[in-house]
CSV table of C-alpha atoms in Angstrom, one decimal:
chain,number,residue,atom,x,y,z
N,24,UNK,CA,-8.4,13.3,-44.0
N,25,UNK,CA,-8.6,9.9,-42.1
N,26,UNK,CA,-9.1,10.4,-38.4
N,27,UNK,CA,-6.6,8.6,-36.2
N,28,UNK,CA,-8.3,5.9,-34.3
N,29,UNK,CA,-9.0,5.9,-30.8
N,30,UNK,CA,-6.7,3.2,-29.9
N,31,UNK,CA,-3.7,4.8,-31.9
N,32,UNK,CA,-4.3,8.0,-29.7
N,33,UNK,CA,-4.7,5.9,-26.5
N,34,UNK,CA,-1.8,4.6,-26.9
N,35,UNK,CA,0.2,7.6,-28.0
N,36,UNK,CA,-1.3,9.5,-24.7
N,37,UNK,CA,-0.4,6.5,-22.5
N,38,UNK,CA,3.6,5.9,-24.6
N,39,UNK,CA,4.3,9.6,-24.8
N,40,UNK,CA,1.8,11.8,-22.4
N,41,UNK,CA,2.1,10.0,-19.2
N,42,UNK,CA,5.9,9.8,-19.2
N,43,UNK,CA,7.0,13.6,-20.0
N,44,UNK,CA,4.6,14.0,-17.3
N,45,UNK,CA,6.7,12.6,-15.2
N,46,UNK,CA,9.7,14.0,-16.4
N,47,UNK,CA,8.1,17.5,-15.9
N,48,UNK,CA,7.1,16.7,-12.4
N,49,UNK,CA,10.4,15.1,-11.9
N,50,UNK,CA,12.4,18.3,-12.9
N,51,UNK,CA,10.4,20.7,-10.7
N,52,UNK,CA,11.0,18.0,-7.7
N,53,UNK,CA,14.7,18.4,-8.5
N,54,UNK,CA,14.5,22.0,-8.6
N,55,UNK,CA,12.9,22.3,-4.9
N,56,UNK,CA,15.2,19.9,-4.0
N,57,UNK,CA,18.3,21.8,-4.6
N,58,UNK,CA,17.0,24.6,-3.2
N,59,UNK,CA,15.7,23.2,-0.4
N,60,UNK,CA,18.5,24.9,2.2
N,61,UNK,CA,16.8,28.5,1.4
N,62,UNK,CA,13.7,27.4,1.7
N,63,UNK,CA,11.8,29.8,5.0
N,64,UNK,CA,11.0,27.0,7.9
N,65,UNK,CA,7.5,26.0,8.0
N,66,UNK,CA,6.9,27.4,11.6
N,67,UNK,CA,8.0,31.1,10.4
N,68,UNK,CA,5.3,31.0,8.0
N,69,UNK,CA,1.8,33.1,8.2
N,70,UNK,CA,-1.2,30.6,6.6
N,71,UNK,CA,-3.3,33.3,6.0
N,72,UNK,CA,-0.9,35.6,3.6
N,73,UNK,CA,0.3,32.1,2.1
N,74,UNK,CA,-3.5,30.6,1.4
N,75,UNK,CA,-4.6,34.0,-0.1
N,76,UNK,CA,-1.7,34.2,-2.7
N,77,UNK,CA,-2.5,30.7,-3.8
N,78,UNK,CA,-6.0,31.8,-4.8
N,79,UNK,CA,-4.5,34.5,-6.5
N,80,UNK,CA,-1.9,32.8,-8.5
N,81,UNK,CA,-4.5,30.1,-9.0
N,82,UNK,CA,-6.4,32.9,-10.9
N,83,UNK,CA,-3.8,33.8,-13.2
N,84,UNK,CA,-3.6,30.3,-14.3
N,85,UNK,CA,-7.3,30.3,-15.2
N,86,UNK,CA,-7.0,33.7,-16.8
N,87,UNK,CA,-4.1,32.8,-18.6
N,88,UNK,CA,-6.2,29.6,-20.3
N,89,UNK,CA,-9.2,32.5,-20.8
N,90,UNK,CA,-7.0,34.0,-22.9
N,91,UNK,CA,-5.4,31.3,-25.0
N,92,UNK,CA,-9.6,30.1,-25.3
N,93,UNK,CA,-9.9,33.9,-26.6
N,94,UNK,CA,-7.4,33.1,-29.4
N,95,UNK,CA,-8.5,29.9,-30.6
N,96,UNK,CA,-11.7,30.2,-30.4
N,97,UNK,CA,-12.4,31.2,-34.2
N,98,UNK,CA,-9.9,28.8,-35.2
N,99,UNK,CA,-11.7,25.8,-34.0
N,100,UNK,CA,-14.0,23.5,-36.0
N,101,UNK,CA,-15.8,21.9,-33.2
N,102,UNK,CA,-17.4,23.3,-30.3
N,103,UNK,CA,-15.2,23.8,-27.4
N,104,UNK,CA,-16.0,24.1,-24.0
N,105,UNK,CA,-14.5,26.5,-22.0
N,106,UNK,CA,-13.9,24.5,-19.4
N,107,UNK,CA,-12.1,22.0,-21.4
N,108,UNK,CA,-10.3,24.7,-22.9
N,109,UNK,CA,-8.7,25.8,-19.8
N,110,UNK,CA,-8.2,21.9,-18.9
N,111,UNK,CA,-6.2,21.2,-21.9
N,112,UNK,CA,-3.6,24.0,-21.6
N,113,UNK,CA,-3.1,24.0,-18.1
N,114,UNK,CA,-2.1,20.3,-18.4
N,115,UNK,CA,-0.4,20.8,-21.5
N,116,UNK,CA,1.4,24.0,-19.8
N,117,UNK,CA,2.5,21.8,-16.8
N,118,UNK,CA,5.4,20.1,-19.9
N,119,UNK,CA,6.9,23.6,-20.3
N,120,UNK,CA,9.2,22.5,-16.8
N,121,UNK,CA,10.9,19.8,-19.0
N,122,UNK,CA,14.4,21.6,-20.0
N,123,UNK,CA,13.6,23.4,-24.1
N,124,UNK,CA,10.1,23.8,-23.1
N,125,UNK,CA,8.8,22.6,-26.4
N,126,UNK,CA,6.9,19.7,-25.4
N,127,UNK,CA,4.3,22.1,-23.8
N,128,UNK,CA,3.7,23.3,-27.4
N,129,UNK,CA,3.3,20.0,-28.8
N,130,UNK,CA,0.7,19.1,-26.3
N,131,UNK,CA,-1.4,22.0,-27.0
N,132,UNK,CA,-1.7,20.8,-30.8
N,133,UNK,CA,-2.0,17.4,-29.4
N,134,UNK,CA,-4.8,18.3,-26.8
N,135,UNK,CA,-6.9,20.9,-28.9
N,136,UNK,CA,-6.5,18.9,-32.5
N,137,UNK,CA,-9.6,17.1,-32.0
N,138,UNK,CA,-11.5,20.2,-32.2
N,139,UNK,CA,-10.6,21.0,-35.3
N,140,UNK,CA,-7.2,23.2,-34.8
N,141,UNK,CA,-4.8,22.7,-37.3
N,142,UNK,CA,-1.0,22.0,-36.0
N,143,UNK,CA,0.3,24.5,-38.5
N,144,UNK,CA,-1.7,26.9,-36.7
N,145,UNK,CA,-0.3,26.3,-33.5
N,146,UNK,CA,3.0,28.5,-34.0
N,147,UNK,CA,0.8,31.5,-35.3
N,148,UNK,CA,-1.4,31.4,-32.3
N,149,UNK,CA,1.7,30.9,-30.0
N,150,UNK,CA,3.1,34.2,-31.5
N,151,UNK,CA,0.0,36.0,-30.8
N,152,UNK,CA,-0.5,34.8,-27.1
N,153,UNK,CA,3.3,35.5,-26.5
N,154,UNK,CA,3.0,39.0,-28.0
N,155,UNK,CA,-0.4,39.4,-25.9
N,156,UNK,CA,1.4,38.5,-22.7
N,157,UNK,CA,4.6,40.7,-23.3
N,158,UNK,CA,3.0,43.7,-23.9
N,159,UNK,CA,0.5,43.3,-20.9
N,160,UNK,CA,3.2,42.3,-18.7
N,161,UNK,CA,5.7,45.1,-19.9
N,162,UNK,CA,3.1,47.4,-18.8
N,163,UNK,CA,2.6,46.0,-15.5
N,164,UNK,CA,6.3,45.9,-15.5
N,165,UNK,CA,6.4,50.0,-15.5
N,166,UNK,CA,6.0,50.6,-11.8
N,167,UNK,CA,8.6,48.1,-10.9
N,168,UNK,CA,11.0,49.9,-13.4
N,169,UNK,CA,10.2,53.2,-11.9
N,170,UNK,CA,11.0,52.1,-8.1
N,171,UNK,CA,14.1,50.1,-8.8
N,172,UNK,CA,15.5,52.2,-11.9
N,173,UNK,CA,18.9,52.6,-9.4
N,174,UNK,CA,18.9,49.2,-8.9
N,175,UNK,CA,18.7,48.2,-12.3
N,176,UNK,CA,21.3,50.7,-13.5
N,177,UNK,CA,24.0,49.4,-11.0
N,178,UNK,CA,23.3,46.0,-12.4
N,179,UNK,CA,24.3,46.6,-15.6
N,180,UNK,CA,26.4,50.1,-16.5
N,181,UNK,CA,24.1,52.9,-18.3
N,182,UNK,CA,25.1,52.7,-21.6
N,183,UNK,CA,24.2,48.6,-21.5
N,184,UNK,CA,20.6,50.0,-19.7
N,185,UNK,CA,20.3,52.6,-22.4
N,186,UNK,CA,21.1,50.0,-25.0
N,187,UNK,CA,18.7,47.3,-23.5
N,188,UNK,CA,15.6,49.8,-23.6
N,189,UNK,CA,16.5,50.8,-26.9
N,190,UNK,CA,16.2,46.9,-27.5
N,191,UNK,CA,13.0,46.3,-25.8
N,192,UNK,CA,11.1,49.3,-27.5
N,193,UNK,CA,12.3,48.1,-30.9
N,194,UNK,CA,10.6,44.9,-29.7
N,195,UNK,CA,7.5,46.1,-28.5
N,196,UNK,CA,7.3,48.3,-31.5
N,197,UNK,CA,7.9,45.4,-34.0
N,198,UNK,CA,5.2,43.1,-32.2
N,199,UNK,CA,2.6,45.1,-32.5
N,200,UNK,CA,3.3,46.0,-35.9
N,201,UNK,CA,3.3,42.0,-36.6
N,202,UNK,CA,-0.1,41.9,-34.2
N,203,UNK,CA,-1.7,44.6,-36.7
N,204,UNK,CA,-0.4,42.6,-40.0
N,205,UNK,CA,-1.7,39.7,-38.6
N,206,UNK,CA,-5.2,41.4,-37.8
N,207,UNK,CA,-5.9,42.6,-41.2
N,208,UNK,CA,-4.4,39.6,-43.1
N,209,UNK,CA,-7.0,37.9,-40.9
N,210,UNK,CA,-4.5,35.2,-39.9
N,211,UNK,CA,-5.5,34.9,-36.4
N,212,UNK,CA,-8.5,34.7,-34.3
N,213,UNK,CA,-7.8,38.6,-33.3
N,214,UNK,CA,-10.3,40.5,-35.7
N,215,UNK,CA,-10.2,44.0,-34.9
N,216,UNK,CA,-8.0,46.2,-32.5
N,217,UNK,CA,-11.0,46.2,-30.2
N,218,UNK,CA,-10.7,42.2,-29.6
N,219,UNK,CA,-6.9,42.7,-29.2
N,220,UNK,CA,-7.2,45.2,-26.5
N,221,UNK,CA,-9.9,43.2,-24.5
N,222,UNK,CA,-7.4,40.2,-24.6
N,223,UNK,CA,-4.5,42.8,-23.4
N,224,UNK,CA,-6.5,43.9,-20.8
N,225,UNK,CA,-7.6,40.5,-20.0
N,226,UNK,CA,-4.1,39.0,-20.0
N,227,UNK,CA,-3.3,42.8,-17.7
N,228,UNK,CA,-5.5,41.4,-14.6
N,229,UNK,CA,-4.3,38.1,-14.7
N,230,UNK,CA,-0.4,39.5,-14.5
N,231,UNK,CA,-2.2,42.1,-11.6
N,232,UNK,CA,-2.7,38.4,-10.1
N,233,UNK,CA,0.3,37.0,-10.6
N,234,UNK,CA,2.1,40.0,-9.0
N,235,UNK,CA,-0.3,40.3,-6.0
N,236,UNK,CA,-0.3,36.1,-5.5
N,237,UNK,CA,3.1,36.7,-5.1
N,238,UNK,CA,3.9,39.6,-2.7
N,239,UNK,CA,1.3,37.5,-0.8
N,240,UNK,CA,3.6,34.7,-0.9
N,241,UNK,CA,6.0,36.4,0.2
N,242,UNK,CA,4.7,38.5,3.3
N,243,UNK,CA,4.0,35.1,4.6
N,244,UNK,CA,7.8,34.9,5.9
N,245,UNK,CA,8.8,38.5,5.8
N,246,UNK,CA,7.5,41.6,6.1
N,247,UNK,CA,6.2,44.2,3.4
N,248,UNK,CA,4.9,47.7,3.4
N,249,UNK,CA,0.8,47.0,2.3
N,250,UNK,CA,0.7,50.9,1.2
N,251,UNK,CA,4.0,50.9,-0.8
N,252,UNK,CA,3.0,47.2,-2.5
N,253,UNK,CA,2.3,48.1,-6.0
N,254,UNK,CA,6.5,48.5,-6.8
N,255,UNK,CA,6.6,45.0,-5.2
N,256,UNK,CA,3.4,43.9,-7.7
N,257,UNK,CA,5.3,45.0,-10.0
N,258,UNK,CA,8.3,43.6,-9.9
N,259,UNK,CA,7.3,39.6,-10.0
N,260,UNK,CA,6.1,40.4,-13.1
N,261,UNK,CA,8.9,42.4,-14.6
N,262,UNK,CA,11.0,39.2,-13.2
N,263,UNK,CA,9.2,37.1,-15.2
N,264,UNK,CA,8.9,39.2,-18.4
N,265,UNK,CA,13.1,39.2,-17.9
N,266,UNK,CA,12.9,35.0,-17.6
N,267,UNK,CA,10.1,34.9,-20.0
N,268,UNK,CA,12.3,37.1,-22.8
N,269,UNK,CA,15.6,35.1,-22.0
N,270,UNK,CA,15.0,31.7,-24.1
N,271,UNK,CA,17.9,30.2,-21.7
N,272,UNK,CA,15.8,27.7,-19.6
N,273,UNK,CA,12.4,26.4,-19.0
N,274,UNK,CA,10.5,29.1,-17.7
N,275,UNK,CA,12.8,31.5,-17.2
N,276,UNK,CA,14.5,29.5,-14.3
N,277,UNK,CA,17.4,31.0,-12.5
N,278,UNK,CA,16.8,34.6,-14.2
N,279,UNK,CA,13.7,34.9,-12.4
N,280,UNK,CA,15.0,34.5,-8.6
N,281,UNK,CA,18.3,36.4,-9.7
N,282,UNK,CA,16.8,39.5,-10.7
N,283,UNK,CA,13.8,39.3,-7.9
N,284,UNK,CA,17.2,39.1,-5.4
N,285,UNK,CA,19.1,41.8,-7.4
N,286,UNK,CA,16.1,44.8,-7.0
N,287,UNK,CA,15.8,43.4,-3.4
N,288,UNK,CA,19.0,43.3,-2.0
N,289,UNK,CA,18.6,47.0,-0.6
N,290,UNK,CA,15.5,46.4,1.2
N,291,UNK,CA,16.6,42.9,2.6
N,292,UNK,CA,20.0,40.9,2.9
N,293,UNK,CA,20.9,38.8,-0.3
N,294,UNK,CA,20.2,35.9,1.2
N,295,UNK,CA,16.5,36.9,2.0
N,296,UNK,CA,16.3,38.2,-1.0
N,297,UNK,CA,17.3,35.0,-3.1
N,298,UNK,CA,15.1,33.1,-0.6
N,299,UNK,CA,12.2,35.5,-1.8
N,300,UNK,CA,12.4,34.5,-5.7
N,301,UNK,CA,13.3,30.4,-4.4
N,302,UNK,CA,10.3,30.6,-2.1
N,303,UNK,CA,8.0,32.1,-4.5
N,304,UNK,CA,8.7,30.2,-7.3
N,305,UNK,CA,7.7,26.7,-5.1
N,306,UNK,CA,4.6,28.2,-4.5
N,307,UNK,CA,3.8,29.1,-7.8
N,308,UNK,CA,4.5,25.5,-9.2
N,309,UNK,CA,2.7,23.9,-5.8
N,310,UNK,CA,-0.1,26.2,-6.9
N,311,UNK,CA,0.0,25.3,-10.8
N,312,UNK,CA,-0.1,21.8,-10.1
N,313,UNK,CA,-2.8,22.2,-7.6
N,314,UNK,CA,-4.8,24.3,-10.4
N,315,UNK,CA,-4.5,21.4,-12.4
N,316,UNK,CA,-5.2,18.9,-9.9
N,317,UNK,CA,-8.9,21.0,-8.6
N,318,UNK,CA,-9.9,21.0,-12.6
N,319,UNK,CA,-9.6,17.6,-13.2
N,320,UNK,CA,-11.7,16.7,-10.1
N,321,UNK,CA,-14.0,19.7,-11.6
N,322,UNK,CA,-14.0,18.1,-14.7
N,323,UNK,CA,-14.5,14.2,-13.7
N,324,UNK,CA,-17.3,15.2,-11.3
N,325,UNK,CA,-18.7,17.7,-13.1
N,326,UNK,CA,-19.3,19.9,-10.7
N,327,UNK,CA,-19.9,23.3,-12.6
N,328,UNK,CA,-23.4,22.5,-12.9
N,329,UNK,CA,-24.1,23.0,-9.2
N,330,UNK,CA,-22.7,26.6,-10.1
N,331,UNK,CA,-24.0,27.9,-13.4
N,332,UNK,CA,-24.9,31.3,-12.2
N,333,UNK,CA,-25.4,34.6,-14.5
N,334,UNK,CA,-21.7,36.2,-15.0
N,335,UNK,CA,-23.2,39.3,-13.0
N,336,UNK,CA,-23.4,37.2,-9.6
N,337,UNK,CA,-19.8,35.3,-10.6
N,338,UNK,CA,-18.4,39.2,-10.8
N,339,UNK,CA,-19.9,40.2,-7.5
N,340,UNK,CA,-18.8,37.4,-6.1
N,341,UNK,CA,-15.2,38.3,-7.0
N,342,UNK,CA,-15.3,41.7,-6.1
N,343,UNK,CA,-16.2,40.3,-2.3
N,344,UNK,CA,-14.0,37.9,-1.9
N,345,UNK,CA,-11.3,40.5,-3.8
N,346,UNK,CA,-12.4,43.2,-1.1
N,347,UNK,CA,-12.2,40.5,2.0
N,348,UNK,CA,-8.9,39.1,0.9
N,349,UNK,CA,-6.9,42.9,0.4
N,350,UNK,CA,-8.7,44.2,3.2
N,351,UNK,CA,-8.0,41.5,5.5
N,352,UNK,CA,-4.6,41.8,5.0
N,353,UNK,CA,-4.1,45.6,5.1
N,354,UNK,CA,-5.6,45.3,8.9
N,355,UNK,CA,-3.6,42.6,9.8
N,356,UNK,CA,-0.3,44.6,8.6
N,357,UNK,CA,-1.6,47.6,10.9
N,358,UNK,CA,-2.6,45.6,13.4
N,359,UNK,CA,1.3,44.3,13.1
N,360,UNK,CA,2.9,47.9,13.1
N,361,UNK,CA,0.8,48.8,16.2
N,362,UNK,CA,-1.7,50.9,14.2
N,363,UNK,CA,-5.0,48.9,16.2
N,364,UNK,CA,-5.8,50.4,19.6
N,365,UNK,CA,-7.3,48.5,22.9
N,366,UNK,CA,-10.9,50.4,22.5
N,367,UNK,CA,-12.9,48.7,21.0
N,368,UNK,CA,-10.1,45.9,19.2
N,369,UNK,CA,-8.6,44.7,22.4
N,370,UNK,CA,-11.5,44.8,24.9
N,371,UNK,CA,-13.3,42.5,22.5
N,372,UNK,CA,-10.5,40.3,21.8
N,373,UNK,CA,-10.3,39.9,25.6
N,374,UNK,CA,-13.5,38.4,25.4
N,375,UNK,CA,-12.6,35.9,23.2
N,376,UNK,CA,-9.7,35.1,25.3
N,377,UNK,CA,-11.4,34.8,28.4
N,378,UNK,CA,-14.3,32.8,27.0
N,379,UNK,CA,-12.1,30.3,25.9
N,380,UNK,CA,-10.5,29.7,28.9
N,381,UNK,CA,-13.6,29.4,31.1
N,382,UNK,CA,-14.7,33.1,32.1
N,383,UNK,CA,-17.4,33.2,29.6
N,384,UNK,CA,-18.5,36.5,28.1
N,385,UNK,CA,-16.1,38.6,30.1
N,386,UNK,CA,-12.9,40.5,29.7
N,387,UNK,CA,-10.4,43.0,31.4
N,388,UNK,CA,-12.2,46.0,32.7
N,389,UNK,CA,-11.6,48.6,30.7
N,390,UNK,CA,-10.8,51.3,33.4
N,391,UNK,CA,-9.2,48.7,36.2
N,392,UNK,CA,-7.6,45.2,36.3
N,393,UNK,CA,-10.4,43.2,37.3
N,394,UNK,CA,-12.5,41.0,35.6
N,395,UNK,CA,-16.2,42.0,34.4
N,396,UNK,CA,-18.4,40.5,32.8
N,397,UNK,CA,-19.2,42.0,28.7
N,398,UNK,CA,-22.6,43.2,29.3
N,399,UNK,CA,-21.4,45.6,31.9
N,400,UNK,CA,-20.7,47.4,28.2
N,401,UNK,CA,-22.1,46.2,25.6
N,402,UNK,CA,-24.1,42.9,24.7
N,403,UNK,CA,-22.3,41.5,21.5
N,404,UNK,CA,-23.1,38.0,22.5
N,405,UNK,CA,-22.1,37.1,18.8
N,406,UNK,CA,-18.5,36.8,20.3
N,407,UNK,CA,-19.3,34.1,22.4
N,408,UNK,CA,-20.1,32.0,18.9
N,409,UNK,CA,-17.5,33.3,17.2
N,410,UNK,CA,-14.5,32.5,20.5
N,411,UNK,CA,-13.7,28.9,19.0
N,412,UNK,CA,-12.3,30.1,16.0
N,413,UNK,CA,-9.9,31.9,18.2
N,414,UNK,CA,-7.9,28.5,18.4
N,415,UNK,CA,-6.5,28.7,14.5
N,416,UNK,CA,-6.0,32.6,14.9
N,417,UNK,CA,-4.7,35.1,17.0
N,418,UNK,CA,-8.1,37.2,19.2
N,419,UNK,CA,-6.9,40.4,17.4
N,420,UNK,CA,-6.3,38.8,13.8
N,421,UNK,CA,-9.5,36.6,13.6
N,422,UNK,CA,-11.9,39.9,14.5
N,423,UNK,CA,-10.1,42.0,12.4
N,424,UNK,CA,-10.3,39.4,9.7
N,425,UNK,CA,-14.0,38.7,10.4
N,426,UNK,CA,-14.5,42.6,10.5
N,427,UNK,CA,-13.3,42.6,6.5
N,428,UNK,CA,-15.0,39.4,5.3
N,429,UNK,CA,-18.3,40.1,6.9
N,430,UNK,CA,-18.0,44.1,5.2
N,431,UNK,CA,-17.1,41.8,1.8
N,432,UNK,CA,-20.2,39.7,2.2
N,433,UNK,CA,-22.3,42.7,1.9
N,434,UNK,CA,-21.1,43.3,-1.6
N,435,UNK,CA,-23.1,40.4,-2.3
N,436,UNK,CA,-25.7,41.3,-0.6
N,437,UNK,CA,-25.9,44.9,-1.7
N,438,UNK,CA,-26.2,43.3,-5.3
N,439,UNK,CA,-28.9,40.9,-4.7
N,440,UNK,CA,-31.0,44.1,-3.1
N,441,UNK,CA,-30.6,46.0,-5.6
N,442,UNK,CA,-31.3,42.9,-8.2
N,443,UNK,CA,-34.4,42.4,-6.8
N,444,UNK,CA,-35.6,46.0,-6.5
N,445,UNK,CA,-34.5,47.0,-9.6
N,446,UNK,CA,-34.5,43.9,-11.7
N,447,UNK,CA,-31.5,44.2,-13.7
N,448,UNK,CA,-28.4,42.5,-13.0
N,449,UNK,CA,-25.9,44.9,-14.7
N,450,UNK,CA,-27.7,47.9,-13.3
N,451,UNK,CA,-27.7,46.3,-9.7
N,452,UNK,CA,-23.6,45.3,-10.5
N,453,UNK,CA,-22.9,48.9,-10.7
N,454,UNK,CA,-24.3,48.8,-7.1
């Protein structure tokens, strides 16, 4: 077969590509400006909660692509670069906002033909990815179910609820009976049962990510329970999985801020509850689009060769800044239900205080009113460094969030030790 020339597919990319991306973008500026009115105010919002949940959401983008890069990677002719891999989609995902959603599938054959995928392919390898993502996120769905089962039944009466499960196990049933013929037909990339439940599980943590990125989101204007969030998890992907399933609109939007403000409506008001599923969902686009926007300076720069390090230190990596970010914010939420106390927490964070406003290294005394200096105590002079960064946060907030990213750090450190000690990086992982 002739190849198209590159002048043909210039042209095509600049006629075609570049307008439905505006359209796309055009359609999600619509949708945030409709809803603009129940959008929270920007000076009610918490950065840190809000930043956090970005990098999380951003991570189910990039292990959504790991995925779909899972599925084709057999199928391609040419060699294909993971990073391009994830490139491709996520800009070819970015279409799905245009209303029938199909012009994200036509990019994807578009944007991964030239490595040798064959458009008739391209439905096949949908069906798989959409059966990998409904069955991982119908499991992550389960603890959602469990905490708003009253909930769901008043929405709909019990027979409908009874007759809806029976629907959605017939499903599940009949998709992995199609994943299995597909396996030993060989018609996919998906060889062996082994390679399908790597990809589940794969496709599990990213939805973990997608849940988490958004009770993040959302903490940043209201407030959660951090010891009771798993339901909450939960249920942004079981919202989803309800848009995802409906085949109404583009994404699932609409379904997926009505059902997040149906299962909320006892814990909040229903308009906080519908501001919930509005305000997440602007984040999650402002987040896609800034995915996008970070690999294509990534990509032009090329600036994964400054970090090509072994997969061992990437993982250990995560793991800290996983442990820095959760921790973080489970102090800050005790800190905020007056579960931190004024020894040692408060007496430091009146050094910070005081050193920023001229009395340098000194603080309330502890068993009067006056002012002492620190060293009548101890002699952390390490908070004298540290005072400036008081100005972005709160004295209480930025130690205990120090306290959690410096324990994080060590997670690194711990594995380096034990890397050079032992010199094996899979042994000093398990460290």
């Amino acid at each position: 077969m002739t190849q198209m020339p590159n002048s043909i597919r210039q042209f095509i990319k600049i006629a075609f590509g570049f307008p439905l991306t505006v359209i796309s973008l055009a359609f999600i500026a619509r949708i945030i400006y409709v809803h603009k009115a129940e959008l929270p105010s920007l000076h009610t919002i918490s950065p840190f909660p809000l930043f956090s949940g970005i990098i999380f959401v951003c991570l189910f983008y990039l292990i959504r692509s790991i995925v779909w890069h899972r599925i084709i990677k057999d199928q391609v002719t040419k060699k294909l670069d993971p990073l391009e891999s994830i490139y491709f989609l996520s800009l070819s995902e970015l279409r799905r906002y245009i209303p029938g959603s199909v012009f994200a599938f036509m990019s994807r054959g578009f944007y991964f033909k030239k490595y040798g995928l064959e458009p008739k392919h391209i439905p096949k390898l949908l069906i798989v990815e959409a059966i990998v993502f409904v069955i991982s996120a119908s499991i992550l769905s389960i603890p959602a179910i469990l905490h708003f089962q009253d909930s769901i039944v008043n929405v709909i009466s019990f027979k409908y609820s009874i007759f809806f499960v029976a629907l959605f196990l017939i499903g599940a049933f009949f998709g992995i009976w199609k994943v299995f013929n597909k396996i030993s037909n060989k018609n996919v990339q998906l060889k062996s049962i082994q390679d399908f439940a790597v990809t589940t599980g794969i496709a599990m943590l990213g939805w973990f990510f997608f849940g988490f990125g958004n009770f993040l989101i959302t903490s940043s204007f209201v407030t959660f329970d951090f010891y009771n969030s798993l339901p909450f998890i939960s249920l942004f992907v079981f919202s989803w999985l309800v848009g995802y399933l409906s085949f109404i609109t583009p994404m699932g939007l609409g379904i997926r801020e009505g059902v997040i403000a149906l299962l909320l409506q006892k814990q909040f008001t229903l308009g906080i509850a519908s501001a919930i599923g509005i305000w997440s969902r602007f984040i999650v686009i402002a987040s896609e689009i800034l995915f996008v926007l970070t690999l294509l300076v990534i990509r032009k720069y090329k600036i994964t060769q400054y970090f090509q390090k072994p997969w061992q230190d990437n993982i250990a990596i995560l793991i800290a800044i996983l442990y820095s970010t959760y921790f973080s914010l489970v102090t800050l939420a005790k800190h905020a239900h007056f579960m931190t106390g004024k020894y040692d927490l408060g007496n430091m964070a009146h050094v910070l205080y005081h050193t920023t406003h001229g009395n340098i290294f000194q603080h309330t005394d502890p068993g009067g009113t006056e002012i002492v200096s620190r060293l009548a105590t101890h002699a952390d002079f390490i908070l004298i460094l540290i005072s400036p960064l008081s100005i972005l946060l709160d004295e209480s907030e930025l130690l205990l969030t120090l306290q959690s990213v410096a324990l994080g750090a060590g997670v690194y450190i711990t594995y380096k030790l034990a890397e050079l000690i032992l010199n094996n990086k899979n042994l000093a992982l398990l460290f």
